[in-house]
Short mmCIF file of C-alpha atoms and ligand atoms in Angstrom, two decimals:
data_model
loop_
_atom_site.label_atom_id
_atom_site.label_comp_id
_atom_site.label_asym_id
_atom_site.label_seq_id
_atom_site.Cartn_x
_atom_site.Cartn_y
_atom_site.Cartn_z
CA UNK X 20 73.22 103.56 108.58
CA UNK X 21 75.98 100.92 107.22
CA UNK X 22 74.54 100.69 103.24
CA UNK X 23 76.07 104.62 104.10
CA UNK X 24 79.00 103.68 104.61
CA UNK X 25 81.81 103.77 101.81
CA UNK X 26 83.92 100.57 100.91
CA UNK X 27 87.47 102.65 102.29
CA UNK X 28 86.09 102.67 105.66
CA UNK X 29 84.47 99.72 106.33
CA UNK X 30 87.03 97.35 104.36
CA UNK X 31 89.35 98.88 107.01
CA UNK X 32 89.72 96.66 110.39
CA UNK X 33 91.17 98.60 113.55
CA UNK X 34 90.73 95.65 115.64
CA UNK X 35 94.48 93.95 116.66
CA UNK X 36 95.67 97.42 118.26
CA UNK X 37 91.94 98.75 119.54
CA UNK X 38 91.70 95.38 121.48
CA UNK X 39 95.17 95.61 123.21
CA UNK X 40 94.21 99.29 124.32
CA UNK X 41 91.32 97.92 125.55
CA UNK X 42 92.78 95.80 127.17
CA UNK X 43 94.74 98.41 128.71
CA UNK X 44 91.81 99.84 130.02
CA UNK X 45 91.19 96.75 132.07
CA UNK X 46 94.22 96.76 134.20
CA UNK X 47 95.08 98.59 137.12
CA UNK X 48 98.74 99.64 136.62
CA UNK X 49 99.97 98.24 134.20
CA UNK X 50 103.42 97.80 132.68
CA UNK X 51 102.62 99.12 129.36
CA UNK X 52 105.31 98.64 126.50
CA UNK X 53 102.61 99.26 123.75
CA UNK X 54 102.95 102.53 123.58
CA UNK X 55 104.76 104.19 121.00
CA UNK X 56 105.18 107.08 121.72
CA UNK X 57 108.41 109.04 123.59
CA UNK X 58 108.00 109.36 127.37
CA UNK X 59 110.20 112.62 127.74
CA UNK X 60 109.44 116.43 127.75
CA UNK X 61 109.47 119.02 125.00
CA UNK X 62 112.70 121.04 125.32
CA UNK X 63 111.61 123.60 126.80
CA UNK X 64 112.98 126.21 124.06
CA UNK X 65 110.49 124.31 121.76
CA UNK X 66 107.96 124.55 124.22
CA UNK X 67 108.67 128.52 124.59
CA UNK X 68 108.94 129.52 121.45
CA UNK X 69 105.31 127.38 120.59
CA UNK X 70 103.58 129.57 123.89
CA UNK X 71 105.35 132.44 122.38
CA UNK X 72 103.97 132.24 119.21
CA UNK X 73 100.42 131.82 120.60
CA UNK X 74 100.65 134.91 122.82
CA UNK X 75 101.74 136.84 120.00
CA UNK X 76 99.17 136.15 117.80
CA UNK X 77 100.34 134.07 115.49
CA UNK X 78 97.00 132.17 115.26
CA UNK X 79 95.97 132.22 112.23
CA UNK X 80 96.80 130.08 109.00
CA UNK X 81 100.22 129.52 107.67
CA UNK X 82 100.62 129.21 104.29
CA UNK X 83 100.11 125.24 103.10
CA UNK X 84 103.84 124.68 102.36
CA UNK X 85 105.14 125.92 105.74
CA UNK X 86 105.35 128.41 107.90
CA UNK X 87 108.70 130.53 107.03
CA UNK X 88 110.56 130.18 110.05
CA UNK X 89 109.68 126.26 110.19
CA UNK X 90 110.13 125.29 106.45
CA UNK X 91 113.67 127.66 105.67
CA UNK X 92 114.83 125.79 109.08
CA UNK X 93 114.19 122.51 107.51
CA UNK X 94 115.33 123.29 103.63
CA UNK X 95 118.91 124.73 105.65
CA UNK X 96 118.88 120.95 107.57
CA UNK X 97 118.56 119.04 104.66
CA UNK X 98 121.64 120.99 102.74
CA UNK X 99 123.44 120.27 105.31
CA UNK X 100 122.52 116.67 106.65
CA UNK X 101 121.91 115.46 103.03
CA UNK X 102 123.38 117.84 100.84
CA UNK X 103 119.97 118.32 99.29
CA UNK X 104 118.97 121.87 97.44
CA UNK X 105 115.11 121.50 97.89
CA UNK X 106 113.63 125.09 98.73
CA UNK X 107 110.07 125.15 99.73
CA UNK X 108 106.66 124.97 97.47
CA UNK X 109 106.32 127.75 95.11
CA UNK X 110 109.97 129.04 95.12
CA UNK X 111 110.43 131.01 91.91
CA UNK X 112 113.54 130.66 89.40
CA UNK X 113 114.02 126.48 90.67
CA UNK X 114 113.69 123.67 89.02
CA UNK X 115 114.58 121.02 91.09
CA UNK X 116 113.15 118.96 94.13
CA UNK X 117 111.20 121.05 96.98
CA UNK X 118 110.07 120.85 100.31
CA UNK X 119 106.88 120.57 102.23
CA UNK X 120 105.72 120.98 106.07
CA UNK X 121 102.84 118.49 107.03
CA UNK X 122 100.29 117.73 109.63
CA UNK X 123 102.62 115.09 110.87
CA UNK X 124 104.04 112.41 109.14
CA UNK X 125 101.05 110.97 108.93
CA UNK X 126 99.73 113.53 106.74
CA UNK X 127 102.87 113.73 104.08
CA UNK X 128 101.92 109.19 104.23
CA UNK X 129 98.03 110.52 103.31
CA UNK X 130 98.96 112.87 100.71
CA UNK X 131 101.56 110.72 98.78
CA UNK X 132 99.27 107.81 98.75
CA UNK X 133 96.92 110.39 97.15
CA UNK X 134 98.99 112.09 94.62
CA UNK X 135 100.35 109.07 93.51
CA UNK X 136 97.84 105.66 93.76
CA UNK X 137 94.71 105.63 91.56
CA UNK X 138 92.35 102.52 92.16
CA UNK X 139 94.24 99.36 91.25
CA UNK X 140 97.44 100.49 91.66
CA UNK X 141 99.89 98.71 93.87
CA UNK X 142 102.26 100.14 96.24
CA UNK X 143 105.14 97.59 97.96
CA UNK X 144 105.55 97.58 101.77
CA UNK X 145 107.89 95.50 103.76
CA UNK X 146 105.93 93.21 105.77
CA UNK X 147 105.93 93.97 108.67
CA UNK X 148 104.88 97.43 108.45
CA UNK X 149 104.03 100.46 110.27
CA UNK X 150 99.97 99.84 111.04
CA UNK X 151 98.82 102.72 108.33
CA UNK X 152 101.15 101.75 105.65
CA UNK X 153 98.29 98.70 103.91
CA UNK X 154 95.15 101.18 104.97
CA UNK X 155 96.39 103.88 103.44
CA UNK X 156 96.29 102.12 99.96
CA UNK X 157 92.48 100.85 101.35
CA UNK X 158 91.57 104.24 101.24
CA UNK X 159 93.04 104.75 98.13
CA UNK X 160 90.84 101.87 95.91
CA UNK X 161 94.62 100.63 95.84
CA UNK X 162 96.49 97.56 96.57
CA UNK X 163 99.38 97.05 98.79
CA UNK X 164 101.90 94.47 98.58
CA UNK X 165 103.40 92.83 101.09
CA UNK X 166 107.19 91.82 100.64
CA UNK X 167 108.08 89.37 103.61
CA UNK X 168 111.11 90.51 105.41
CA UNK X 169 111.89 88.19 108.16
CA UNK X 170 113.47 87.53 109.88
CA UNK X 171 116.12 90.16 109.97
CA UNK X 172 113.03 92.87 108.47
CA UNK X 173 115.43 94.51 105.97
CA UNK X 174 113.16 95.65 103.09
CA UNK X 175 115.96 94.88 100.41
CA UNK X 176 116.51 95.41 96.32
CA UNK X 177 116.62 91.84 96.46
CA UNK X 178 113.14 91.08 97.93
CA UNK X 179 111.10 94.05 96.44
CA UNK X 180 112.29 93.24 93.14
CA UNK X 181 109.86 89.86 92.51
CA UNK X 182 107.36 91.71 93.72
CA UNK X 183 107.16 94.92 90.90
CA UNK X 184 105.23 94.94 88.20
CA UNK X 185 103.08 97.14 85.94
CA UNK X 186 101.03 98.67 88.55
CA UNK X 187 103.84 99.33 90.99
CA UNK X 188 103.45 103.41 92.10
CA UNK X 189 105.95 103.19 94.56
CA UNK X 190 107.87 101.10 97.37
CA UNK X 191 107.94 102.47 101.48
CA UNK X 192 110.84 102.29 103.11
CA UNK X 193 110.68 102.66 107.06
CA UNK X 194 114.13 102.99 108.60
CA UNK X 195 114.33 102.90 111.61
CA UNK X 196 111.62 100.85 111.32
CA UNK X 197 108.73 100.33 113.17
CA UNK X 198 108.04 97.67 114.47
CA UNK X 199 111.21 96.48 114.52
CA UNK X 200 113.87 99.47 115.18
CA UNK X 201 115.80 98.23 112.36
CA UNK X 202 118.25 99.86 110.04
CA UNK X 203 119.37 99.49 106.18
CA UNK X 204 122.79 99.92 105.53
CA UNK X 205 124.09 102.47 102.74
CA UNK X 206 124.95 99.98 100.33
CA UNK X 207 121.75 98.52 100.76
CA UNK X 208 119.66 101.62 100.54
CA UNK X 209 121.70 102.67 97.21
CA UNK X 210 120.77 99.11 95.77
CA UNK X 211 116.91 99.66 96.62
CA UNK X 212 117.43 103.34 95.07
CA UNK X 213 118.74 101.67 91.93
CA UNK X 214 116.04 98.88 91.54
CA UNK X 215 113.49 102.02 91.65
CA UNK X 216 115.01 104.14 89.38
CA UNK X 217 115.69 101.20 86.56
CA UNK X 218 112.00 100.43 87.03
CA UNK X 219 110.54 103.46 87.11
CA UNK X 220 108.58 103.32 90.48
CA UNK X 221 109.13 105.74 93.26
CA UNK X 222 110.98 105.31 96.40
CA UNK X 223 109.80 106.86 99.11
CA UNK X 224 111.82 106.75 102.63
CA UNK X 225 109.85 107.46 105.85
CA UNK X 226 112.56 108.71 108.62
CA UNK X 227 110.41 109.68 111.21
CA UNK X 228 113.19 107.64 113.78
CA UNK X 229 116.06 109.33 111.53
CA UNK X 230 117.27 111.27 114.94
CA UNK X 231 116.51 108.37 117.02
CA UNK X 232 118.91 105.98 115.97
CA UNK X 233 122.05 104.38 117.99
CA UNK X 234 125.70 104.41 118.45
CA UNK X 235 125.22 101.51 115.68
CA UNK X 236 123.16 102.77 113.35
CA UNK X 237 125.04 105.78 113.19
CA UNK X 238 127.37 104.67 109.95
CA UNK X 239 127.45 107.55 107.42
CA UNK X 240 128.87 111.63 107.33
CA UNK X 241 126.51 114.44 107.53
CA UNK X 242 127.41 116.49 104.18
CA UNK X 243 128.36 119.24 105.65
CA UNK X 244 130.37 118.01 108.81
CA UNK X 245 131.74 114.37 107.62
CA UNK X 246 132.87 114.75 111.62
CA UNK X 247 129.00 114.19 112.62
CA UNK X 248 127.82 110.24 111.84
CA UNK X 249 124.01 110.06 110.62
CA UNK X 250 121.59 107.18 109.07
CA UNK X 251 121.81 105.43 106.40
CA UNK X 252 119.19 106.36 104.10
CA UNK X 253 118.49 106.66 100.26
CA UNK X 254 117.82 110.22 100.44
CA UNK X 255 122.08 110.58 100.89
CA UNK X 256 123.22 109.44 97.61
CA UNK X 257 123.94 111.98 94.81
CA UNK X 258 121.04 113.42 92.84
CA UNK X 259 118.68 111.48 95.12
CA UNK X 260 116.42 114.72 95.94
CA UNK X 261 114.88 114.14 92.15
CA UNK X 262 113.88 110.53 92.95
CA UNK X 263 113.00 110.03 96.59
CA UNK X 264 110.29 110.91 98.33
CA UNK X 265 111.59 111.65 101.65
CA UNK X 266 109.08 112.49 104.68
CA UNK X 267 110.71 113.09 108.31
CA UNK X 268 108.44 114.15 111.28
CA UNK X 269 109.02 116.75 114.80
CA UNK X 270 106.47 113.95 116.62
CA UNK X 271 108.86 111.16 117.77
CA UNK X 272 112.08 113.04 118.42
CA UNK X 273 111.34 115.90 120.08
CA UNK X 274 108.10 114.36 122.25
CA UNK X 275 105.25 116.49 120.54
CA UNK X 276 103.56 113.59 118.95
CA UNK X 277 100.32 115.88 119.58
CA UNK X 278 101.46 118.94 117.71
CA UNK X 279 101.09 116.95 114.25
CA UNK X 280 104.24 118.01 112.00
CA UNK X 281 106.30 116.54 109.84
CA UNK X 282 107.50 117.55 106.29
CA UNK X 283 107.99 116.35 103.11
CA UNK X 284 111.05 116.80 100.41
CA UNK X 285 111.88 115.59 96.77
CA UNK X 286 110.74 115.38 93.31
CA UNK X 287 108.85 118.52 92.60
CA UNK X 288 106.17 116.90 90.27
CA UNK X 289 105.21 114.66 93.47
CA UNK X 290 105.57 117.43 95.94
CA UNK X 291 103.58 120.09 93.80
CA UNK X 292 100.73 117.08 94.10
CA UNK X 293 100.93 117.00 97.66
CA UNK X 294 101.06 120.56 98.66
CA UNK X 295 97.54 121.26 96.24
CA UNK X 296 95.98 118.21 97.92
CA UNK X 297 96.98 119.56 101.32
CA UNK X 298 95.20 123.28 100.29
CA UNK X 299 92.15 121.39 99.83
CA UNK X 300 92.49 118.66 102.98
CA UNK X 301 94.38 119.85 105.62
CA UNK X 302 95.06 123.42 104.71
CA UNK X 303 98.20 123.92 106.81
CA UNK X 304 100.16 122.29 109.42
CA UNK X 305 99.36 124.12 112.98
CA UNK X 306 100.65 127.89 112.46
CA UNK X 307 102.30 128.50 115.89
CA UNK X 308 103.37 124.81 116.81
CA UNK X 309 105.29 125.27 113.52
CA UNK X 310 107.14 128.32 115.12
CA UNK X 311 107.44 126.41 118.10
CA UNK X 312 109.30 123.37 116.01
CA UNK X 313 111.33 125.71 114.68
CA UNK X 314 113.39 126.07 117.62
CA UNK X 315 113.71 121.58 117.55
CA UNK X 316 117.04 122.47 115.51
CA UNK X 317 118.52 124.30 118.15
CA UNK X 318 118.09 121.45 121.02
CA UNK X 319 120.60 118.75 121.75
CA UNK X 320 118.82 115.25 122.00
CA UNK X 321 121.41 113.32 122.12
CA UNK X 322 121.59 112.66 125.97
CA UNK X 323 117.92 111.41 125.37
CA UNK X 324 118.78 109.35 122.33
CA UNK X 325 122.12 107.45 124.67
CA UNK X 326 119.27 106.87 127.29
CA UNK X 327 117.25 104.74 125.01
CA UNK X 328 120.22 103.08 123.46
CA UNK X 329 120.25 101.89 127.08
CA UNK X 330 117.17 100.70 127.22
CA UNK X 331 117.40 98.95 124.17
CA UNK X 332 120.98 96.81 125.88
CA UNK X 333 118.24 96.16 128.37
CA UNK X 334 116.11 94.53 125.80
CA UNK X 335 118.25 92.71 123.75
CA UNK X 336 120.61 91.76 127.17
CA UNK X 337 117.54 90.15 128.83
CA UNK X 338 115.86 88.38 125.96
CA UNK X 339 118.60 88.11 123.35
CA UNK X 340 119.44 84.85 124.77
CA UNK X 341 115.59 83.18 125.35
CA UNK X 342 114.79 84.10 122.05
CA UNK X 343 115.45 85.86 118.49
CA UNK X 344 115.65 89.61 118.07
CA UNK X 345 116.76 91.62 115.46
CA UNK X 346 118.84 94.26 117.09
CA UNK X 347 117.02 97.43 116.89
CA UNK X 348 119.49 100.54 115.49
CA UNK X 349 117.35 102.89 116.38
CA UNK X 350 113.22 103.94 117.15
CA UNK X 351 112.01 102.59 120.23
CA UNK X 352 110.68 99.48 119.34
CA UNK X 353 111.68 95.34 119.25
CA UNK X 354 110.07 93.00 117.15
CA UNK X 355 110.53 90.00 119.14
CA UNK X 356 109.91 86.55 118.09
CA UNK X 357 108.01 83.87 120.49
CA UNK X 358 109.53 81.00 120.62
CA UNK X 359 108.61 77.91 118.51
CA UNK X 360 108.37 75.17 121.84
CA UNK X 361 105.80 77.63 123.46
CA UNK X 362 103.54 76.78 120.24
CA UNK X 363 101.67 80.02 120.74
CA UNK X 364 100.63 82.80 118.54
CA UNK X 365 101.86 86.56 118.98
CA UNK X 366 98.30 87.25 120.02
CA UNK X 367 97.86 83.46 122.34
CA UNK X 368 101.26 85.36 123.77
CA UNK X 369 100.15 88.71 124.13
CA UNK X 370 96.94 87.81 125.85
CA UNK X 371 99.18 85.80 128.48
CA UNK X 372 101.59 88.50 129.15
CA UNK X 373 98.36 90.54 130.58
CA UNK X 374 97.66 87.91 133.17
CA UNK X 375 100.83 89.46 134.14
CA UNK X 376 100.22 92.64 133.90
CA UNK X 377 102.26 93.28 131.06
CA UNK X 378 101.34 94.93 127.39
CA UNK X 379 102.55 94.46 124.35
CA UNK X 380 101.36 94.36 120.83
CA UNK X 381 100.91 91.07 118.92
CA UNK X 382 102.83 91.10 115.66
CA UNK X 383 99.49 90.44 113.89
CA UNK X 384 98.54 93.76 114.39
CA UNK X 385 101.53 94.76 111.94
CA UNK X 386 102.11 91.39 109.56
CA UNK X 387 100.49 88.91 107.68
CA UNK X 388 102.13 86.45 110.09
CA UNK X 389 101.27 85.81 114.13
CA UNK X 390 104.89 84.69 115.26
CA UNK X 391 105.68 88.03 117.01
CA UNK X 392 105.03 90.89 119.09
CA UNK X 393 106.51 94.54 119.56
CA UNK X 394 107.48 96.24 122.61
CA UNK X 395 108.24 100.08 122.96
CA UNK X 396 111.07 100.79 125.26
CA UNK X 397 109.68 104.30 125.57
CA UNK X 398 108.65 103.62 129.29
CA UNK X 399 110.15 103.85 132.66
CA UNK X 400 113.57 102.07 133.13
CA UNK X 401 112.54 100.10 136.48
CA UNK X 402 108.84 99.43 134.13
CA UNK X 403 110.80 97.81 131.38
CA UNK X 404 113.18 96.28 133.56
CA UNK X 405 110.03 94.26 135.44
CA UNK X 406 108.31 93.98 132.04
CA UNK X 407 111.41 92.18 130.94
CA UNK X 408 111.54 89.91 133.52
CA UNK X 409 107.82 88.99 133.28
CA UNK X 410 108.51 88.48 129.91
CA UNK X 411 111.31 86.12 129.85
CA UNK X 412 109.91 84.23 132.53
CA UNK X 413 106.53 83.40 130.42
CA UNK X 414 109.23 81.93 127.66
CA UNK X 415 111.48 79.33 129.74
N1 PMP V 29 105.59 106.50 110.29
C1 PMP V 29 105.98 105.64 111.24
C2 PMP V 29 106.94 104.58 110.88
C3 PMP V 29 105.49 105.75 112.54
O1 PMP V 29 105.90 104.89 113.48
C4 PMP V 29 104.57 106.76 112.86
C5 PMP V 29 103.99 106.95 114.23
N2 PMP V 29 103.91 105.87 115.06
C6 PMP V 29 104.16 107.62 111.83
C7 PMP V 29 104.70 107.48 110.56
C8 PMP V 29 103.16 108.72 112.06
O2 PMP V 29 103.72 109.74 112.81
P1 PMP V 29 103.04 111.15 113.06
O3 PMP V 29 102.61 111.16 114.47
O4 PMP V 29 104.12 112.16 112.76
O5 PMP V 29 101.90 111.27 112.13
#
C-alpha cells in the first residue's frame, strides 16, 4: 500500500509529539504538563445556548462564511477591539477587508496555506513554531523557512528580513506564542507590518492566545474603550485590515477546543480564496456550536485568565532562577531551556523527567534545535506545583 501513498503525507513525520503521548500512555498518574489544551469548563451560557441550538433544530448547514449570529458577533468585536470594518463573505456594496468563521483555527492555517502557497513557494515561520506551521507548507509542495528566534523567540522585522526573497508568500506570526507564551510589542509588530508591506509578502497574525494574555502583555487600548488594555498585534495599526491576515479561534479561550471554530479577517482577495476553498473542503464550521460561540462574547474570562497568570509566577518563580525562561505574556505555555552543565538534549531531558513521572514536550518536537522543552500550565495548581519541583530538582 505505501507506492499509494502521496509525497504530502508521507514526507510528514508525527513522531516527537506521538512518542511523548505514548509515553503518556505508559504511566499511571502522571503529572502531565504536555497538554495544551485549557483545563476549565465552557461557560455555561456558551454551553446553553450550543444545547439550545441543537434542540431547536438548528442542525443543518450554515452557510460557509458563518453562521449569522456567530460571524455579525465577531465583525461587531473586531470594530470595536481593532477598529476594523470587515463585514462577512459576500456582503454587497463593500470593498474592503472581510471576515470568515472556520473549523477552528486550524482550518483558517489550512486554507491560507492553500489560497496562497503553490509548490515552491516559501512561507517564513519563527523557529520555534506551533507543530503545524512547517507541515502545512509539506502539504502544500511548499517550503517553509525557518527564522531562528532564540532566545527571547520574538519573530522580529529584523530577523525575517534576511530571510525574504522572491518566493516569499507570506510570514506567520504567533503571539502569544506557542511554545513559548511570548508577546511582540506594538512597535515591534508595526516594524514587521512595514517590512511586509515594502516587500510585498503577506503578514498573517495567528491570535488564537489573543484573550489569554497577562497583566503584562496587556500594553495597548481597545479602539473603542482606550479604558480596556489588549495585545499587541499588527492587526491594530491603521489600515491594517487590507494587509493582514488575521485568524483568532473560540478553542483555547473559552475551553471548547472540540467544537472546532475559529475565524478569519482581512484582505478580501485572500479571504474570498479561503471561503471558496472552504465550500469545497470543509463546507461550514459546525452550525449550532457556532450559535453556541456566539454567546463567548457575553462571558467574562478574566477571573480564569488572573488564575493562569498565577500559574505562570509559579513557573517562572520556581525555575526562573535554575535556568533561562522567556517570560511568557500570555497562552499557557513555557519554553524552557535545559541547562548547558546537564549536557542533555530536550528529548535526553524529557525522557528523564518521566522516570519521574513528569511530561513535557521536548523542544525538538517544535524547532530545528534540541536545547528545550515546553510545559503547559493548563493543569492542576498542586500538579504543576509537584511537576515544578520534580523539575528543578532533575536540573541542580
Ligand atoms: N495556532 C496555535 C498557535 C495553536 O497553539 C493551536 C492549537 N494548539 C492552533 C493554532 C490550532 O487551534 P484550533 O484547535 O483552533 O484548530
Amino acid at each position: 500500500m505505501h507506492e499509494l501513498i502521496a509525497d504530502r503525507a508521507s514526507a510528514i513525520d508525527a513522531s516527537g509529539i506521538r512518542r511523548i503521548f505514548a509515553l503518556a500512555g505508559t504511566l499511571d498518574n502522571p503529572i502531565n504538563l504536555s497538554i495544551g489544551q485549557p483545563d476549565f469548563p465552557v461557560p455555561a451560557e456558551v454551553r446553553a445556548a450550543a444545547s439550545d441550538a441543537i434542540e431547536q433544530g438548528h442542525n443543518g448547514y450554515a452557510p460557509t462564511q458563518g453562521h449569522p449570529v456567530l460571524v455579525e458577533r465577531i465583525c461587531a468585536w473586531l470594530k470595536a477591539d481593532l477598529g476594523w470594518s470587515a463585514p462577512p463573505v459576500g456582503t454587497a456594496d463593500h470593498d474592503g477587508a472581510l471576515t470568515m468563521v472556520t473549523s477552528g483555527t486550524s482550518g483558517a492555517l489550512l486554507l491560507a496555506y492553500m489560497a496562497l502557497l503553490n509548490p515552491g513557494d516559501e512561507c517564513i515561520l519563527s523557529d520555534p513554531y506551533f507543530v503545524s506551521y512547517p507541515h502545512l507548507a509539506t502539504m502544500c509542495g511548499a517550503k517553509a523557512v525557518l527564522a531562528d528566534t532564540y532566545p527571547d523567540f520574538k519573530l522580529t522585522a529584523a530577523r525575517v528580513e534576511p530571510l525574504i526573497t522572491d518566493k516569499t508568500k507570506f510570514v506567520l506570526l504567533n503571539t502569544p506564542s506557542n511554545p513559548a507564551g511570548v508577546t511582540l510589542t506594538q512597535q515591534e509588530c508595526n516594524e514587521l507590518r512595514e517590512l511586509c508591506v515594502s516587500r510585498g509578502v503577506l503578514l498573517i497574525s495567528d491570535e488564537i492566545y489573543d484573550e489569554f494574555v497577562f497583566s503584562d502583555g496587556l500594553t495597548e487600548s481597545c479602539a473603542q474603550d482606550p479604558s480596556i488594555k489588549r495585545l499587541a498585534t499588527p492587526a491594530r495599526i491603521a489600515g491594517a485590515s487590507d494587509d493582514v491576515l488575521l485568524i483568532r479561534g473560540f478553542g483555547k479561550t473559552y475551553g471548547c477546543t472540540g467544537w472546532r471554530l475559529g475565524y478569519a479577517s482581512g484582505p478580501r482577495a485572500v479571504i474570498d480564496e479561503m471561503s471558496k476553498l472552504q465550500q469545497y473542503t470543509f463546507v461550514c464550521a459546525p452550525a449550532p456550536l457556532q450559535i453556541g460561540a456566539a454567546a463567548c462574547f457575553d462571558a467574562d474570562m478574566r477571573s480564569t485568565v488572573a488564575d493562569y497568570e498565577t500559574r505562570r509566577n509559579m513557573v517562572i518563580d520556581k525555575l526562573g532562577s535554575v535556568t533561562n525562561i522567556a517570560t511568557p505574556s500570555g497562552a499557557f505555555y513555557a519554553f524552557i531551556e535545559v541547562p548547558e552543565r546537564l549536557g542533555m538534549s530536550g528529548t535526553q531531558f524529557a525522557e528523564k523527567l518521566v522516570e519521574s513521572n513528569v511530561l513535557v514536550i521536548p523542544g525538538s518536537a517544535f524547532s530545528a534545535r534540541d536545547t528545550h522543552f515546553r510545559i503547559s500550565f493548563a493543569t492542576d495548581p498542586k500538579k504543576l506545583a509537584a511537576g515544578l519541583d520534580i523539575i528543578a530538582d532533575a536540573m541542580k
